[in-house]
Short mmCIF file of C-alpha atoms and ligand atoms in Angstrom, two decimals:
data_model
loop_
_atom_site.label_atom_id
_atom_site.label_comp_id
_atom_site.label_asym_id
_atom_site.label_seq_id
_atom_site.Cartn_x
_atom_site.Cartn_y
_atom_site.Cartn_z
CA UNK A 25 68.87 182.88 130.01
CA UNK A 26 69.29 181.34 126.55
CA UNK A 27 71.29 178.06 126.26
CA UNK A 28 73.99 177.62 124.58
CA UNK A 29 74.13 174.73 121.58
CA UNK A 30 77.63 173.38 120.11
CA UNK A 31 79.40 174.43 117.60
CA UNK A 32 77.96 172.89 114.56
CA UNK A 33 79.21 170.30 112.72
CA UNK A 34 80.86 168.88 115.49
CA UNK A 35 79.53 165.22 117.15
CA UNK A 36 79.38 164.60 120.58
CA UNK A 37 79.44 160.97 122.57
CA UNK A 38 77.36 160.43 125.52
CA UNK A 39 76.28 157.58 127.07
CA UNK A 40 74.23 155.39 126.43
CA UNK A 41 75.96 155.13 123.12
CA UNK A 42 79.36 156.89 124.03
CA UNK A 43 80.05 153.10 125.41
CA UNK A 44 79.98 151.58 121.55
CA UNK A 45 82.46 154.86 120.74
CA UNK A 46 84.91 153.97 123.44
CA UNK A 47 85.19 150.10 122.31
CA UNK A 48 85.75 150.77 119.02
CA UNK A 49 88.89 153.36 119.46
CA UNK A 50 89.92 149.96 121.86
CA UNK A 51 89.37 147.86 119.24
CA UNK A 52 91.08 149.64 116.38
CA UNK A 53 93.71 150.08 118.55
CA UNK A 54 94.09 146.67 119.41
CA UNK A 55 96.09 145.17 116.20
CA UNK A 56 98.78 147.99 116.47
CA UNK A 57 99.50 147.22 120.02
CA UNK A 58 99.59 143.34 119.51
CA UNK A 59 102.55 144.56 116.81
CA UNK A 60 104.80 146.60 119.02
CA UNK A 61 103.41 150.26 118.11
CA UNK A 62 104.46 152.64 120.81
CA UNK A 63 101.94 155.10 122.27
CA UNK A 64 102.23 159.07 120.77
CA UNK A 65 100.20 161.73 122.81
CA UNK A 66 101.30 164.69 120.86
CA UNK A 67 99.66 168.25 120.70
CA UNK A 68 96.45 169.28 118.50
CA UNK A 69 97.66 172.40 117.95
CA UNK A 70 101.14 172.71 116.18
CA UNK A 71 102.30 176.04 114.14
CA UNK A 72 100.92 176.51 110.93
CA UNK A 73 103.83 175.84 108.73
CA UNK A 74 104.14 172.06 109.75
CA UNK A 75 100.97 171.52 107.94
CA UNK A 76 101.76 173.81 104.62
CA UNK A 77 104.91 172.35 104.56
CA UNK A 78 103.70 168.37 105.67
CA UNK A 79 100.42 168.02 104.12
CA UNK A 80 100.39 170.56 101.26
CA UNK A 81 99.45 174.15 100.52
CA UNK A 82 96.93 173.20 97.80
CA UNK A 83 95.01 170.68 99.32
CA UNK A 84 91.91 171.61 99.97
CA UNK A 85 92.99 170.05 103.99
CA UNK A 86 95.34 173.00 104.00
CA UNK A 87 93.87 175.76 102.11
CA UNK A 88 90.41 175.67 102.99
CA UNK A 89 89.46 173.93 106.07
CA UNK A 90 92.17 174.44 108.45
CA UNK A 91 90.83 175.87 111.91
CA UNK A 92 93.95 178.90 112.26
CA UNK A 93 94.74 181.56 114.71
CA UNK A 94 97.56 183.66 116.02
CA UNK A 95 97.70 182.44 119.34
CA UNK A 96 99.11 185.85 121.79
CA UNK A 97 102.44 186.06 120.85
CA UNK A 98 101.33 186.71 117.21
CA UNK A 99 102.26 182.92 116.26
CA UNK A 100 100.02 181.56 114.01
CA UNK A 101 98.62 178.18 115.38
CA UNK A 102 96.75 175.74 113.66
CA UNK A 103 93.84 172.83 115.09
CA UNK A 104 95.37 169.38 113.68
CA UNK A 105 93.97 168.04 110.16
CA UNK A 106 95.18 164.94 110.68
CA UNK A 107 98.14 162.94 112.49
CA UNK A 108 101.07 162.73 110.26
CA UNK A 109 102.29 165.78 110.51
CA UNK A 110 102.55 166.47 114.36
CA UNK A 111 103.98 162.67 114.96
CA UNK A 112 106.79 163.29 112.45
CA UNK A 113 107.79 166.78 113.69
CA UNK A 114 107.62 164.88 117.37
CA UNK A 115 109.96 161.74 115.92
CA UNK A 116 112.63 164.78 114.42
CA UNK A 117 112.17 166.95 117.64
CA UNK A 118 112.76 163.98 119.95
CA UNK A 119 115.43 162.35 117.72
CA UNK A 120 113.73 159.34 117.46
CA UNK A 121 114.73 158.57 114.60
CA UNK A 122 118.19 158.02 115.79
CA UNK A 123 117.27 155.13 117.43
CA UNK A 124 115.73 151.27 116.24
CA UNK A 125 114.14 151.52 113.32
CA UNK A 126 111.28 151.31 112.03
CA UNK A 127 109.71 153.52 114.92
CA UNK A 128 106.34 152.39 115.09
CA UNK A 129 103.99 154.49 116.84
CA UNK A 130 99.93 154.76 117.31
CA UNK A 131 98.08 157.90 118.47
CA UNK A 132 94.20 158.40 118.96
CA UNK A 133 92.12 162.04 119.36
CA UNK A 134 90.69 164.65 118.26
CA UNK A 135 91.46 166.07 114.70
CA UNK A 136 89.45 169.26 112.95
CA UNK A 137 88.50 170.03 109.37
CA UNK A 138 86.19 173.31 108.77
CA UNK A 139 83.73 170.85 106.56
CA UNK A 140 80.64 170.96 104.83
CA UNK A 141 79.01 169.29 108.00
CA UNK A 142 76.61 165.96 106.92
CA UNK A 143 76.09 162.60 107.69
CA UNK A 144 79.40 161.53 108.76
CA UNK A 145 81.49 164.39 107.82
CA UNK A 146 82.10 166.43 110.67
CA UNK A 147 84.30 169.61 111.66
CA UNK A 148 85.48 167.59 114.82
CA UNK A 149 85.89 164.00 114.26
CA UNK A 150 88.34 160.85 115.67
CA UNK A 151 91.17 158.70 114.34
CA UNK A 152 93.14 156.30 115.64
CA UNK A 153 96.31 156.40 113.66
CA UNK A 154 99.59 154.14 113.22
CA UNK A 155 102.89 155.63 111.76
CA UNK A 156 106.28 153.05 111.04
CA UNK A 157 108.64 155.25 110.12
CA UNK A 158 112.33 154.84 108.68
CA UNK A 159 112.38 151.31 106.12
CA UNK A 160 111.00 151.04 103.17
CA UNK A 161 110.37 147.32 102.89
CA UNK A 162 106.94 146.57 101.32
CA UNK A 163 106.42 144.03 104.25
CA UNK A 164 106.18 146.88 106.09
CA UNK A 165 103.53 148.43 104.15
CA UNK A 166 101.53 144.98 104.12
CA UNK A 167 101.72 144.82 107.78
CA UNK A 168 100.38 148.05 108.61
CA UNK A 169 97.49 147.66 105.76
CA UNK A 170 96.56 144.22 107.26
CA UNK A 171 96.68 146.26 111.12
CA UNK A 172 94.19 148.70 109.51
CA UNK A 173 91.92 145.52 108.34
CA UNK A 174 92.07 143.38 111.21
CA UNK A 175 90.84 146.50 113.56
CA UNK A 176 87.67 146.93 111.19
CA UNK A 177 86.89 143.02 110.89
CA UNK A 178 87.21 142.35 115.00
CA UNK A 179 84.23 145.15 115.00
CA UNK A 180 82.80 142.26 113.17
CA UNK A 181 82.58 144.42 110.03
CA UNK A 182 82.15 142.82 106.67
CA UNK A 183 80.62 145.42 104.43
CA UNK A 184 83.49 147.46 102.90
CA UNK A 185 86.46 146.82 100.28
CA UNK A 186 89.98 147.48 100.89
CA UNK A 187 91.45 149.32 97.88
CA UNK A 188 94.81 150.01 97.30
CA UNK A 189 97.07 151.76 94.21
CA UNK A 190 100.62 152.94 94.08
CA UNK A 191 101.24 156.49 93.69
CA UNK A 192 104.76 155.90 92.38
CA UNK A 193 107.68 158.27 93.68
CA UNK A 194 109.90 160.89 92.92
CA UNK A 195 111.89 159.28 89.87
CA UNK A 196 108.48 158.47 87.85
CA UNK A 197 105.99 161.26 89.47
CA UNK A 198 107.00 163.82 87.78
CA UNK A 199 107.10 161.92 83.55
CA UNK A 200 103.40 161.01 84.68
CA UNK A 201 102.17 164.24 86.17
CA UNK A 202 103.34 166.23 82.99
CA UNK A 203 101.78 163.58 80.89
CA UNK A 204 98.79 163.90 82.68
CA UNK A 205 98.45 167.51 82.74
CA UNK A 206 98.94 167.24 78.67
CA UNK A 207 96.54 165.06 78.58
CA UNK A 208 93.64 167.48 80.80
CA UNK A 209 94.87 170.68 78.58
CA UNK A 210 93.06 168.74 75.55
CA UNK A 211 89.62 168.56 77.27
CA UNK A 212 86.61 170.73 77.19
CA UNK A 213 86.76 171.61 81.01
CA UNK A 214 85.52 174.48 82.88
CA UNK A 215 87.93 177.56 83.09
CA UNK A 216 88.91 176.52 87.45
CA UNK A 217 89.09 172.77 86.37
CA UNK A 218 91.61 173.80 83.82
CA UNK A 219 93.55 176.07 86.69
CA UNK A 220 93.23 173.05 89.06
CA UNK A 221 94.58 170.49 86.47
CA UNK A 222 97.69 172.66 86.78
CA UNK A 223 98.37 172.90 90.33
CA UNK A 224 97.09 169.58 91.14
CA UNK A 225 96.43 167.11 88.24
CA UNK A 226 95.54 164.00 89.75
CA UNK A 227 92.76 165.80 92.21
CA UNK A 228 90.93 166.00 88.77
CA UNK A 229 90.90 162.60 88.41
CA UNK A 230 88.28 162.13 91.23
CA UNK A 231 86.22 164.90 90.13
CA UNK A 232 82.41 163.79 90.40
CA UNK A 233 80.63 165.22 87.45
CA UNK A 234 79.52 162.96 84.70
CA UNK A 235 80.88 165.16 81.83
CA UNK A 236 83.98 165.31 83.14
CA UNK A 237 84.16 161.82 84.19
CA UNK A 238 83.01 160.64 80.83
CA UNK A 239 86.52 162.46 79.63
CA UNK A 240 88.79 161.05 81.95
CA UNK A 241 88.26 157.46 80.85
CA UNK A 242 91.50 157.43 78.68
CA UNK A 243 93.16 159.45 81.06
CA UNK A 244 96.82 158.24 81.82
CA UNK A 245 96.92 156.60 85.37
CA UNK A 246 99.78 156.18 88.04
CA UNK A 247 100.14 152.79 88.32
CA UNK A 248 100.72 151.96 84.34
CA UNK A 249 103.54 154.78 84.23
CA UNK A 250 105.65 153.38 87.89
CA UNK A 251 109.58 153.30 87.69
CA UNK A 252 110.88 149.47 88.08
CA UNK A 253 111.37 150.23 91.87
CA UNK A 254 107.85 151.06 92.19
CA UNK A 255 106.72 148.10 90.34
CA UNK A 256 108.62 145.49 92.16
CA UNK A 257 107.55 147.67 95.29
CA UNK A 258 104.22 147.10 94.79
CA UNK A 259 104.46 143.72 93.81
CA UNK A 260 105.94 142.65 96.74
CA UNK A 261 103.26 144.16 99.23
CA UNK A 262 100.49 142.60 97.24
CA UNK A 263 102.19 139.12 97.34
CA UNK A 264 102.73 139.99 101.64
CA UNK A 265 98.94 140.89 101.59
CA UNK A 266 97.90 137.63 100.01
CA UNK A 267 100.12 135.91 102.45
CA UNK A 268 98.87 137.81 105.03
CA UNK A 269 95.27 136.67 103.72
CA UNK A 270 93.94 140.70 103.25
CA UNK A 271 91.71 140.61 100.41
CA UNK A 272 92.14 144.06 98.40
CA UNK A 273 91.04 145.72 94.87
CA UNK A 274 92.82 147.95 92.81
CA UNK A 275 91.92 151.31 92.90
CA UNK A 276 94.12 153.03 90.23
CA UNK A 277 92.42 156.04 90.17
CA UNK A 278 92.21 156.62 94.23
CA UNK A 279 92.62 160.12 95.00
CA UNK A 280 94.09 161.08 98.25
CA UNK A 281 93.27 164.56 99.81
CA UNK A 282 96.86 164.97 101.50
CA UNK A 283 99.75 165.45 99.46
CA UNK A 284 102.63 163.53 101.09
CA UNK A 285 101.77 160.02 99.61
CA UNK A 286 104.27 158.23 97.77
CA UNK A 287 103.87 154.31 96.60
CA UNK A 288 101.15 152.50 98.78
CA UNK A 289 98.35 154.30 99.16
CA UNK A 290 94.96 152.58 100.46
CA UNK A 291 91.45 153.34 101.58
CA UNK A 292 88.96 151.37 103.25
CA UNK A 293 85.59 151.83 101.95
CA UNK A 294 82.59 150.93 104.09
CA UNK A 295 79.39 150.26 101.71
CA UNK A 296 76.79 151.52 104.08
CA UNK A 297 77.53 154.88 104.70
CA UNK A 298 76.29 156.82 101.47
CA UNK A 299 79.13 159.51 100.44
CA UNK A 300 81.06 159.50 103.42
CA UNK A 301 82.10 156.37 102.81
CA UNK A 302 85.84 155.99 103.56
CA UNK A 303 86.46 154.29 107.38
CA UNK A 304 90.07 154.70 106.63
CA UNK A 305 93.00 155.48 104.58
CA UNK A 306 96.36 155.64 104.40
CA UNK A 307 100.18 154.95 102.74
CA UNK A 308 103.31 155.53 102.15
CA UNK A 309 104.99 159.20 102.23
CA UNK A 310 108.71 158.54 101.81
CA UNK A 311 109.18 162.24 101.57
CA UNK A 312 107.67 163.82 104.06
CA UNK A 313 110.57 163.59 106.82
CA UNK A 314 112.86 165.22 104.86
CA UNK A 315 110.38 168.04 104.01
CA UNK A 316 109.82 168.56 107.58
CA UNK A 317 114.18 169.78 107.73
CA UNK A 318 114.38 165.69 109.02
CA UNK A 319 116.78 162.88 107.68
CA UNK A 320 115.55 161.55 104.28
CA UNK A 321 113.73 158.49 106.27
CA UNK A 322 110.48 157.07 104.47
CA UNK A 323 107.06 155.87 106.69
CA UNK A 324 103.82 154.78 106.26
CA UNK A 325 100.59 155.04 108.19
CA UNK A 326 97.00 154.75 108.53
CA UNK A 327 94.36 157.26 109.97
CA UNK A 328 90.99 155.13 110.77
CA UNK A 329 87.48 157.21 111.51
CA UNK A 330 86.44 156.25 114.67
CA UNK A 331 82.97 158.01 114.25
CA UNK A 332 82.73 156.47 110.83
CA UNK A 333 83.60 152.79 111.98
CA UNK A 334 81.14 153.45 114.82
CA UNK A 335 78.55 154.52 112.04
CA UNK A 336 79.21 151.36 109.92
CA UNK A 337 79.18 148.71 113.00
CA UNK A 338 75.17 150.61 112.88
CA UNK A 339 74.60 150.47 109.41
CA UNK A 340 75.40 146.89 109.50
CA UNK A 341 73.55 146.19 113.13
CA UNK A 342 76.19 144.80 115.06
CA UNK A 343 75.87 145.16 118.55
CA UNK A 344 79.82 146.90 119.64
CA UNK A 345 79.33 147.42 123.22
CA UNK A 346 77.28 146.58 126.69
CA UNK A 347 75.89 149.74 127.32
CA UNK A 348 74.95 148.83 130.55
CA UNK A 349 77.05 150.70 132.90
CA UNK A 350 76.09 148.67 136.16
CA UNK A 351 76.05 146.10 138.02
CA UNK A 352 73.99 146.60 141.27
CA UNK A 353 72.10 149.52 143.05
CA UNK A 354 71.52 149.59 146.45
CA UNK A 355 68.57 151.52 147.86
CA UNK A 356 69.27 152.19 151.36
CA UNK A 357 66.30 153.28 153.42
CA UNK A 358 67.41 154.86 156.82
CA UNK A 359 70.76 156.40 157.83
CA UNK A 360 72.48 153.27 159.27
CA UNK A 361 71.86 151.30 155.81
CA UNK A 362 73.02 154.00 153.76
CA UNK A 363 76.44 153.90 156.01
CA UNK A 364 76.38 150.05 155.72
CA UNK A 365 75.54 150.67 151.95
CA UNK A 366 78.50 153.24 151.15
CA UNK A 367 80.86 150.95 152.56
CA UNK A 368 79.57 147.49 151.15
CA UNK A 369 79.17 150.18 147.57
CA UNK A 370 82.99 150.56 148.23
CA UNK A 371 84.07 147.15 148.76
CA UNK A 372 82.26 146.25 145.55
CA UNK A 373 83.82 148.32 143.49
CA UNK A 374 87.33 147.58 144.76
CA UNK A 375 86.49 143.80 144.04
CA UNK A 376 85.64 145.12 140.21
CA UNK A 377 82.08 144.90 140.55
CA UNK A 378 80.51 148.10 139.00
CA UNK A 379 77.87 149.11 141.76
CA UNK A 380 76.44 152.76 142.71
CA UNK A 381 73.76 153.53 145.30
CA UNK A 382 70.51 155.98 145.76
CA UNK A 383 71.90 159.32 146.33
CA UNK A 384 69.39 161.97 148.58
CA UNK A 385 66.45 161.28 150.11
CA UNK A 386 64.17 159.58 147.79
CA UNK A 387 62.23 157.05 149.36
CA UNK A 388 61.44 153.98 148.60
CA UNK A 389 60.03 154.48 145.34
CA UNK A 390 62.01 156.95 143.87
CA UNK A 391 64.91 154.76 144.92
CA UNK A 392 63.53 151.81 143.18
CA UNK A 393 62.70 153.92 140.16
CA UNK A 394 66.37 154.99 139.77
CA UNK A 395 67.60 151.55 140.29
CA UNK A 396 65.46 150.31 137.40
CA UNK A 397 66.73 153.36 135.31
CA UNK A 398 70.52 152.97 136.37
CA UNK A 399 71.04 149.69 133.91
CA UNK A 400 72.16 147.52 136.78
CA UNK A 401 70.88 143.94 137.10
CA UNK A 402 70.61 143.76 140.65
CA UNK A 403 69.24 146.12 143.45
CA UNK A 404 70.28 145.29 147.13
CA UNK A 405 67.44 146.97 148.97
CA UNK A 406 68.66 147.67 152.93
CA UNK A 407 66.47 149.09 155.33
CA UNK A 408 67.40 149.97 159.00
CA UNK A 409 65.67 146.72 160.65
CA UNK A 410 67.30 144.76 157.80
CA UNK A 411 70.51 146.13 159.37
CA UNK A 412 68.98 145.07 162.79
CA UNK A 413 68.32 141.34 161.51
CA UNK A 414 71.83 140.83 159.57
CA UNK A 415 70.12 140.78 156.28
CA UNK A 416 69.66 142.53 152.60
CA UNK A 417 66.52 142.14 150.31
CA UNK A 418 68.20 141.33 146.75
CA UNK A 419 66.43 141.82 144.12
CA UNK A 420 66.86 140.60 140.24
CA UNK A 421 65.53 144.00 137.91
CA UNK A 422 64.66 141.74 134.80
CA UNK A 423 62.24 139.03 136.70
CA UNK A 424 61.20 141.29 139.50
CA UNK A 425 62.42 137.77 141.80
CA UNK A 426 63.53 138.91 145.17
CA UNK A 427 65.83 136.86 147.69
CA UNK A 428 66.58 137.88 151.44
CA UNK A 429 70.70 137.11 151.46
CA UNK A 430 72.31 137.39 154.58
CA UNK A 431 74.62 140.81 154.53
CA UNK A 432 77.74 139.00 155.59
CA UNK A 433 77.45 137.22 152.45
CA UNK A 434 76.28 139.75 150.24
CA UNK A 435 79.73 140.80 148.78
CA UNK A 436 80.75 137.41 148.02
CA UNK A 437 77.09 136.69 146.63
CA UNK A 438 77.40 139.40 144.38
CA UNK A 439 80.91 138.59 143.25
CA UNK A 440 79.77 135.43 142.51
CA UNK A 441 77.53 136.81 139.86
CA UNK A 442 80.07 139.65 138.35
CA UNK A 443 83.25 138.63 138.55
P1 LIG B 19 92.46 160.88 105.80
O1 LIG B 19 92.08 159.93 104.72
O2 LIG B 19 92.38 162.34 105.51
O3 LIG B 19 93.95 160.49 106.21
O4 LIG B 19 91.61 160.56 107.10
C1 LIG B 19 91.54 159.26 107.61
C2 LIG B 19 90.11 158.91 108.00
O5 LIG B 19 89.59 159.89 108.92
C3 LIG B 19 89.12 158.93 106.85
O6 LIG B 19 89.15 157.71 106.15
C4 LIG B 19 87.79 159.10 107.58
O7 LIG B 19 87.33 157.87 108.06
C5 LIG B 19 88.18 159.98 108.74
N1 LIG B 19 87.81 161.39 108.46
C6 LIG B 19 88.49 162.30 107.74
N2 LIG B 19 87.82 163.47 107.71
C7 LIG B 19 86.69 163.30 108.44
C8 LIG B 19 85.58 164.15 108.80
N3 LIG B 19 85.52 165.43 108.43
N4 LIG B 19 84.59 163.62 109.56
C9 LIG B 19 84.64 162.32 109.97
N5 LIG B 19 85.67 161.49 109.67
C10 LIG B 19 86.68 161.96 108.92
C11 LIG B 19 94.67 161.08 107.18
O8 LIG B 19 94.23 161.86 107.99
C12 LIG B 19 96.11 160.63 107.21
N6 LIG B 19 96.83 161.34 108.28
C13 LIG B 19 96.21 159.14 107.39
C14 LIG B 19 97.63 158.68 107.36
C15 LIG B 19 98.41 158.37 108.42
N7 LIG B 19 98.35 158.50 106.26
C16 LIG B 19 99.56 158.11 106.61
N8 LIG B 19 99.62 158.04 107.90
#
């Protein structure tokens, strides 16, 4: 029979690598729980409408690359884009949002865009994500900015810029997005950039093609057209990020692909990568509650690409995790060692010592073969007249150096060593 391959564009962990993919979801993780964020476990399937409604109908998230289905009651279903959405239809549902405030939580999984699969761009991918919703205090928006950063530099990451803009609200949006649409009408632009400009203006401004680019240099931007709420807004989180020692740049022409961002946006860019080059983004979307039929609360949050930080920590050769998955391997030769073995196995791995054994009859040198291949640093080699005599042959896999070590004192010998 034919096998069967995965679905493509998806990526798949397995050790030994899978290790370095676990420790850095730990280690992004990490800053949010040292600040109080509150574990979310929420579906990855929600009906359709939360995203239209949460993320936007003409984003390309939405329009083009949502995995949807009716599921068998006719209900249309859709695989989650991304985060927001789901935790803030969980915070209304649950009425947490009634309660302290901000509600600060932190999810991790699976989230699906139907991509043009490549290096880094996948159709499955992970995030761990934070979300503070319900004050708007630019502290707030410094803190969880400076959560994103300190998750990337404990990877030991250096190579990649934080860049952040303001994307101003709903007082001075709307001035600047007519302006800017007058402003695309008057250039020589392809028939669907013009139809785009309408529906979406500022998505233009991160179009790619020199031509086009070379016309948008005098294009009006955001940040010089912000309301006086905006502009002290954003002051103040750049003055809590310098106190907060986060070095940024300015990105006034940052782009996002979601359309629920209002004030402080941001986007981690990692240098290494090639195109898919953003580890992380996120910002403010003091709207988005309220479009969801919730109170009129505000939030901000960050999504961080696991695969992508897990990418960078290679493109800039740090070493993330000890693939080695053992300890010690015994290779018990008769049936009264292997008895002797799955206990002592047992006891070890109570005491937190990561051990495994020889499983089926291999013999000697199969045996020792699979403890060299099993990553341990140790074999315990017990054969039936070892048993006899009280002792195990111990054996250290990198020098090939081999003690005899008395079997009553092999558990604490080996603790010794681990633990
Ligand atoms: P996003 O910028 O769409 O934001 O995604 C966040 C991160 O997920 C990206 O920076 C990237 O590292 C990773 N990512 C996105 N798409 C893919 C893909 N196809 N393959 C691999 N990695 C990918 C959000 O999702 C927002 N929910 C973040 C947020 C939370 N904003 C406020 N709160």
């Amino acid at each position: 029979m034919s096998a069967i391959d995965a679905p493509k564009g998806v990526v798949e962990y397995l050790p030994p690598e899978s290790a370095t993919f676990l420790a850095v979801r730990e280690a992004l993780a990490a800053p949010a729980i040292a600040a109080g964020y509150g574990y979310a476990e929420v579906p990855i399937f929600e009906h359709t409408e939360l995203f239209v409604r949460g993320v936007g109908e003409s984003t390309d998230v939405v329009s083009k690359e949502m995995y949807t289905f009716d599921d068998r009651g006719g209900r249309s279903l859709s695989l989650r884009p991304e985060g927001t959405a789901g935790v803030m239809r969980a915070v209304i549902q649950h009425g947490l949002d009634r309660g302290p405030l901000p509600m600060k939580l932190w999810y991790a999984g699976p989230f699906f865009r139907a991509e043009r699969p490549q290096h880094g761009r996948y159709r499955q991918f992970f995030q761990v994500g934070i979300e503070a919703i319900g004050v708007d205090d630019p502290a707030l928006d410094a803190e969880v900015v400076a959560i994103g950063d300190s998750g990337f530099r404990s990877l030991g990451l250096t190579d990649f810029t934080l860049e952040i803009t303001s994307l101003g609200d709903s007082t001075c949006r709307p001035g600047y997005r007519e302006k800017l649409i007058a402003f695309l009408d008057t250039l020589d632009l392809d028939a669907a950039t013009h139809a785009r400009a309408q529906v979406n203006p500022l998505r233009v401004l991160d179009d790619k093609r020199t031509d086009v680019r070379r016309q948008l240099v005098d294009a009006p931007l955001m940040i010089d057209h912000l309301c006086s709420d905006c502009v002290e807004h954003f002051a103040a989180t750049r003055a809590y990020l310098d106190a907060l020692r986060v070095s940024y740049t300015l990105n006034p022409r940052m782009v996002r692909g979601l359309d629920y961002y209002t004030k402080t946006t941001f986007e981690f860019v990692h240098h290494g990568l090639g195109a898919q080059s953003g580890i992380g983004g996120g910002g403010r979307y003091d709207g988005l509650m309220a479009e969801l039929g919730g109170q009129p609360l505000s939030g901000i949050g960050f999504g961080l690409g696991i695969d992508r930080a897990v990418l960078a920590c290679r493109a800039e050769g740090l070493p993330i995790a000890d693939e080695r998955r053992l300890d010690v391997f015994f290779v018990p030769l008769g049936d009264a060692a292997r008895l002797q073995s799955v206990a002592t196995v047992g006891e070890l791995r109570r005491a937190g010592v990561r051990a495994d054994l020889a499983y089926g009859s291999k013999g000697l040198k199969g045996a020792m073969r699979a403890a060299d291949r099993s990553s341990a640093l140790y074999a315990v080699v017990v054969g039936d007249r070892d048993l006899d005599a009280g002792v195990s042959q111990l054996k250290d896999l990198t020098t090939g150096e081999q003690i005899a070590v008395p079997l009553n004192q092999l558990v604490a010998t080996l603790k010794e060593k681990f633990l």
